[in-house]
Amino acid sequence: DDSAFEIVLAGADPDDLTFRQARAMGSADTVVHEPEVPDAILDRARADAPRVRIEKGGAAPALPGFTVVMRFPARDANR
């Protein structure tokens, strides 16, 4: 089943992941992430799941299996 689950991170601390987010990471076939996502969070993903780095705000590629996309919230350019 090809599907994706997007996680918008609240912070850089892996302990801030919700149970649902942590469970999704543990079952992901592939983890797509923006450059700012720290290794400490990426390490929570399944060990054999490939990591695919995308540009900030970039589109996640269509991949087979269950994909988790990890991002930080977009910053307001007017701030």
Phi, psi and omega in degrees: 000117179273118178206167180226151178228120181262132177246119173261112187286140177274337182191181184270359182271120180297338178289349178274355177294141175285165178300318180298317179295314180297320179295319178297318179297322180291341181248004183291138173280329179216143176244119177257133185213154173279159185300333184283348182289119185288154178303326181301327177279316180300330179294345178281349180282164176306134187300327182268004180280122178297148176255133179238117181271133177237161177292156176304124180079002182285160179281141177280136178291152175283120184233152178288152177085196181268120183247133172254129179251124183245128181219160165262157179300148176292141179272143178286121182294342181272358182275000000 
